[in-house]
Amino acid sequence: MQWKKLLCSERIRKSSGRGADLRSEFEKDYHRIISSASFRRLQDKTQVFPLDKSDFVRTRLTHSLEVSSFGRSLGKCAATVIMRDGLDGDFLPRYSNDICDILSCAGLIHDIGNPPFGHFGETVIRKWFKKNLPLLTYKGRLLSDILSPQMKGDFYNYEGNAQALRLVTKLHYVVDFHGMNLTKGLLSACIKYPCFSTETDPSKKDKTRSKMGVFYSEKEIFEDIDSSCGTEGKRNPLVFLLEAADDIAYKTADIEDAFKKGLISFDTLKSELGEYGKLLINTSGEYKAVQNFIVDVQRKALNAAAESFGRNYSALMCGEFKTELLSGTDEGELLSRLGDIAYKYAFSNRQIYLLELGADNIISTLLNTFVPAVLEPDDPNGINMRVFSLISENYRKACEVYSKDKPEEERIYLRLMLACDYISGMTDSFARGLYREIKGV
């Protein structure tokens, strides 16, 4: 792979070029993202703690801002390592700014496709389709007999990563149905898993294909991005930096949030850290000590990830690197330990269990309501028509535009995607409120 192609500033729809603009194309991407309603909705989407009333605890929005910041820092550090060590004679100094801008933008939208209630929402959607899709019919025929294996796989393996690409390229309406019309270089850096539902690696030996990253509906868009950026079906090297930024952000933040909420004490945290507990030094109060510890871990992990990028540069640039940048490092081991501690004390508590029970009920009910409506909106009793009219007009119109002149199986597939589009776009509060209205509560 070559940086001059990876940093592709083209857009799927050519820009109109209205007036002079001194910003780079990637700087324009940043402003398109932060001014979008889709990005603002992240302020009411769960990171770990649902609908928390504290202004301290992170939401999906504040998490995305942190990943954006870490991504920019990692981009700068990685570019410095490339030039410092003379790893690539074709790497131009100006590429450093483009890499930083792309990763800053990618951090903002890396979770933008996630449904309500965090990653558990994805699990509920998958579970619902595995249970119900084999039973669904369309005009007397089983959907399982109509849809292709890849189409069915998209629902059985539903992923917020794939939904994010769909959202920013099609569903976010501005002037047409090209979404935010972001640069191809940015879109490539956001495709964490460059494969379809039928191409995943079940053994997970290749982590770049451990999950599905692109829906069938975005096949042509993915192929365009892949060709323009020269990734040839491989993961863009910048994705590894984005992934490291995400890991550093949430694995340190979850510990800080859990400590702030009183789910883990200072002494317990120190004990659980084992040999790393010596890094947790209490000289001016426990909370200050935890904050200082978190900042120190973040600094060391950022440096380690950038150095790893340099050590593995050749493998990264030819698509042969299959793991994570921090794998096998002390910093990676510490982050993994923090992740285990967060799971034990933050994710395994009554509040989270209630969230998951509620999320299961809410999302399942919404799917029970909207899937029949999108499949046959013109039912004789008019109920489906009323339900169908509740779906965002932009989403309905996008479905109509992209279904035009498509074969029957694809039209049905896109109708099912429409239900997922609407539900995934909801905030936690909106989903809960709509659920109550449907239930007559």
mmCIF file of N, CA and C in Angstrom, residues 181-225:
data_model
loop_
_atom_site.group_PDB
_atom_site.id
_atom_site.type_symbol
_atom_site.label_atom_id
_atom_site.label_comp_id
_atom_site.label_asym_id
_atom_site.label_seq_id
_atom_site.Cartn_x
_atom_site.Cartn_y
_atom_site.Cartn_z
ATOM 1 N N ASN A 181 -21.017 12.239 2.568
ATOM 2 C CA ASN A 181 -20.112 12.329 1.418
ATOM 3 C C ASN A 181 -18.687 12.640 1.874
ATOM 4 N N LEU A 182 -18.175 11.808 2.750
ATOM 5 C CA LEU A 182 -16.835 11.986 3.300
ATOM 6 C C LEU A 182 -15.778 11.493 2.314
ATOM 7 N N THR A 183 -14.541 11.859 2.556
ATOM 8 C CA THR A 183 -13.455 11.430 1.668
ATOM 9 C C THR A 183 -13.257 9.917 1.746
ATOM 10 N N LYS A 184 -12.776 9.356 0.663
ATOM 11 C CA LYS A 184 -12.551 7.912 0.626
ATOM 12 C C LYS A 184 -11.425 7.508 1.577
ATOM 13 N N GLY A 185 -10.431 8.392 1.745
ATOM 14 C CA GLY A 185 -9.347 8.092 2.674
ATOM 15 C C GLY A 185 -9.852 7.938 4.095
ATOM 16 N N LEU A 186 -10.790 8.784 4.490
ATOM 17 C CA LEU A 186 -11.387 8.682 5.823
ATOM 18 C C LEU A 186 -12.245 7.430 5.933
ATOM 19 N N LEU A 187 -13.071 7.166 4.944
ATOM 20 C CA LEU A 187 -13.942 5.993 4.980
ATOM 21 C C LEU A 187 -13.114 4.712 5.073
ATOM 22 N N SER A 188 -12.012 4.662 4.335
ATOM 23 C CA SER A 188 -11.139 3.489 4.381
ATOM 24 C C SER A 188 -10.574 3.284 5.782
ATOM 25 N N ALA A 189 -10.233 4.385 6.452
ATOM 26 C CA ALA A 189 -9.657 4.310 7.794
ATOM 27 C C ALA A 189 -10.680 3.924 8.849
ATOM 28 N N CYS A 190 -11.957 3.899 8.479
ATOM 29 C CA CYS A 190 -13.026 3.531 9.410
ATOM 30 C C CYS A 190 -13.501 2.096 9.220
ATOM 31 N N ILE A 191 -13.048 1.435 8.155
ATOM 32 C CA ILE A 191 -13.493 0.061 7.895
ATOM 33 C C ILE A 191 -12.592 -0.883 8.680
ATOM 34 N N LYS A 192 -13.012 -1.164 9.908
ATOM 35 C CA LYS A 192 -12.195 -1.954 10.827
ATOM 36 C C LYS A 192 -12.057 -3.400 10.359
ATOM 37 N N TYR A 193 -13.114 -3.918 9.767
ATOM 38 C CA TYR A 193 -13.101 -5.314 9.294
ATOM 39 C C TYR A 193 -13.455 -5.312 7.799
ATOM 40 N N PRO A 194 -12.459 -5.347 6.913
ATOM 41 C CA PRO A 194 -12.717 -5.241 5.474
ATOM 42 C C PRO A 194 -13.206 -6.548 4.855
ATOM 43 N N CYS A 195 -14.369 -6.999 5.327
ATOM 44 C CA CYS A 195 -14.910 -8.243 4.782
ATOM 45 C C CYS A 195 -16.420 -8.290 4.977
ATOM 46 N N PHE A 196 -17.063 -9.162 4.212
ATOM 47 C CA PHE A 196 -18.509 -9.338 4.284
ATOM 48 C C PHE A 196 -18.853 -10.448 5.271
ATOM 49 N N SER A 197 -20.140 -10.630 5.514
ATOM 50 C CA SER A 197 -20.574 -11.611 6.518
ATOM 51 C C SER A 197 -20.191 -13.038 6.143
ATOM 52 N N THR A 198 -19.988 -13.295 4.857
ATOM 53 C CA THR A 198 -19.620 -14.644 4.402
ATOM 54 C C THR A 198 -18.102 -14.843 4.333
ATOM 55 N N GLU A 199 -17.333 -13.821 4.755
ATOM 56 C CA GLU A 199 -15.878 -13.889 4.615
ATOM 57 C C GLU A 199 -15.134 -13.782 5.943
ATOM 58 N N THR A 200 -15.847 -13.847 7.043
ATOM 59 C CA THR A 200 -15.198 -13.693 8.340
ATOM 60 C C THR A 200 -14.355 -14.921 8.688
ATOM 61 N N ASP A 201 -13.434 -14.734 9.628
ATOM 62 C CA ASP A 201 -12.561 -15.811 10.077
ATOM 63 C C ASP A 201 -13.060 -16.321 11.425
ATOM 64 N N PRO A 202 -13.828 -17.417 11.445
ATOM 65 C CA PRO A 202 -14.401 -17.932 12.695
ATOM 66 C C PRO A 202 -13.344 -18.277 13.740
ATOM 67 N N SER A 203 -12.149 -18.671 13.294
ATOM 68 C CA SER A 203 -11.085 -19.035 14.241
ATOM 69 C C SER A 203 -10.491 -17.807 14.921
ATOM 70 N N LYS A 204 -10.723 -16.636 14.311
ATOM 71 C CA LYS A 204 -10.235 -15.350 14.824
ATOM 72 C C LYS A 204 -8.704 -15.275 14.888
ATOM 73 N N LYS A 205 -8.038 -16.096 14.078
ATOM 74 C CA LYS A 205 -6.588 -15.985 13.981
ATOM 75 C C LYS A 205 -6.209 -14.686 13.280
ATOM 76 N N ASP A 206 -7.058 -14.287 12.340
ATOM 77 C CA ASP A 206 -6.873 -13.010 11.648
ATOM 78 C C ASP A 206 -7.876 -12.019 12.234
ATOM 79 N N LYS A 207 -7.416 -11.182 13.161
ATOM 80 C CA LYS A 207 -8.333 -10.278 13.845
ATOM 81 C C LYS A 207 -8.924 -9.226 12.924
ATOM 82 N N THR A 208 -8.287 -8.985 11.777
ATOM 83 C CA THR A 208 -8.836 -8.008 10.847
ATOM 84 C C THR A 208 -10.091 -8.538 10.155
ATOM 85 N N ARG A 209 -10.340 -9.868 10.299
ATOM 86 C CA ARG A 209 -11.535 -10.466 9.711
ATOM 87 C C ARG A 209 -12.348 -11.239 10.757
ATOM 88 N N SER A 210 -12.165 -10.873 12.015
ATOM 89 C CA SER A 210 -12.875 -11.578 13.082
ATOM 90 C C SER A 210 -14.358 -11.238 13.119
ATOM 91 N N LYS A 211 -14.727 -10.138 12.488
ATOM 92 C CA LYS A 211 -16.132 -9.736 12.407
ATOM 93 C C LYS A 211 -16.429 -9.232 11.004
ATOM 94 N N MET A 212 -17.712 -9.072 10.729
ATOM 95 C CA MET A 212 -18.126 -8.470 9.478
ATOM 96 C C MET A 212 -17.990 -6.951 9.586
ATOM 97 N N GLY A 213 -17.504 -6.313 8.532
ATOM 98 C CA GLY A 213 -17.355 -4.866 8.571
ATOM 99 C C GLY A 213 -18.118 -4.128 7.498
ATOM 100 N N VAL A 214 -18.697 -4.877 6.536
ATOM 101 C CA VAL A 214 -19.411 -4.242 5.419
ATOM 102 C C VAL A 214 -20.661 -5.054 5.092
ATOM 103 N N PHE A 215 -21.793 -4.388 5.040
ATOM 104 C CA PHE A 215 -23.031 -5.046 4.636
ATOM 105 C C PHE A 215 -23.045 -5.258 3.122
ATOM 106 N N TYR A 216 -23.868 -6.204 2.685
ATOM 107 C CA TYR A 216 -24.074 -6.431 1.251
ATOM 108 C C TYR A 216 -24.528 -5.141 0.562
ATOM 109 N N SER A 217 -25.328 -4.349 1.265
ATOM 110 C CA SER A 217 -25.887 -3.119 0.687
ATOM 111 C C SER A 217 -24.814 -2.100 0.325
ATOM 112 N N GLU A 218 -23.639 -2.181 0.976
ATOM 113 C CA GLU A 218 -22.553 -1.231 0.694
ATOM 114 C C GLU A 218 -21.422 -1.876 -0.096
ATOM 115 N N LYS A 219 -21.707 -2.975 -0.765
ATOM 116 C CA LYS A 219 -20.680 -3.705 -1.516
ATOM 117 C C LYS A 219 -20.000 -2.816 -2.559
ATOM 118 N N GLU A 220 -20.779 -2.101 -3.346
ATOM 119 C CA GLU A 220 -20.199 -1.270 -4.408
ATOM 120 C C GLU A 220 -19.402 -0.110 -3.820
ATOM 121 N N ILE A 221 -19.898 0.476 -2.745
ATOM 122 C CA ILE A 221 -19.180 1.574 -2.095
ATOM 123 C C ILE A 221 -17.845 1.077 -1.550
ATOM 124 N N PHE A 222 -17.867 -0.082 -0.899
ATOM 125 C CA PHE A 222 -16.637 -0.654 -0.349
ATOM 126 C C PHE A 222 -15.626 -0.907 -1.465
ATOM 127 N N GLU A 223 -16.079 -1.472 -2.577
ATOM 128 C CA GLU A 223 -15.177 -1.771 -3.684
ATOM 129 C C GLU A 223 -14.583 -0.490 -4.274
ATOM 130 N N ASP A 224 -15.368 0.580 -4.312
ATOM 131 C CA ASP A 224 -14.886 1.877 -4.796
ATOM 132 C C ASP A 224 -13.796 2.413 -3.867
ATOM 133 N N ILE A 225 -14.069 2.377 -2.563
ATOM 134 C CA ILE A 225 -13.097 2.855 -1.571
ATOM 135 C C ILE A 225 -11.817 2.022 -1.641
#
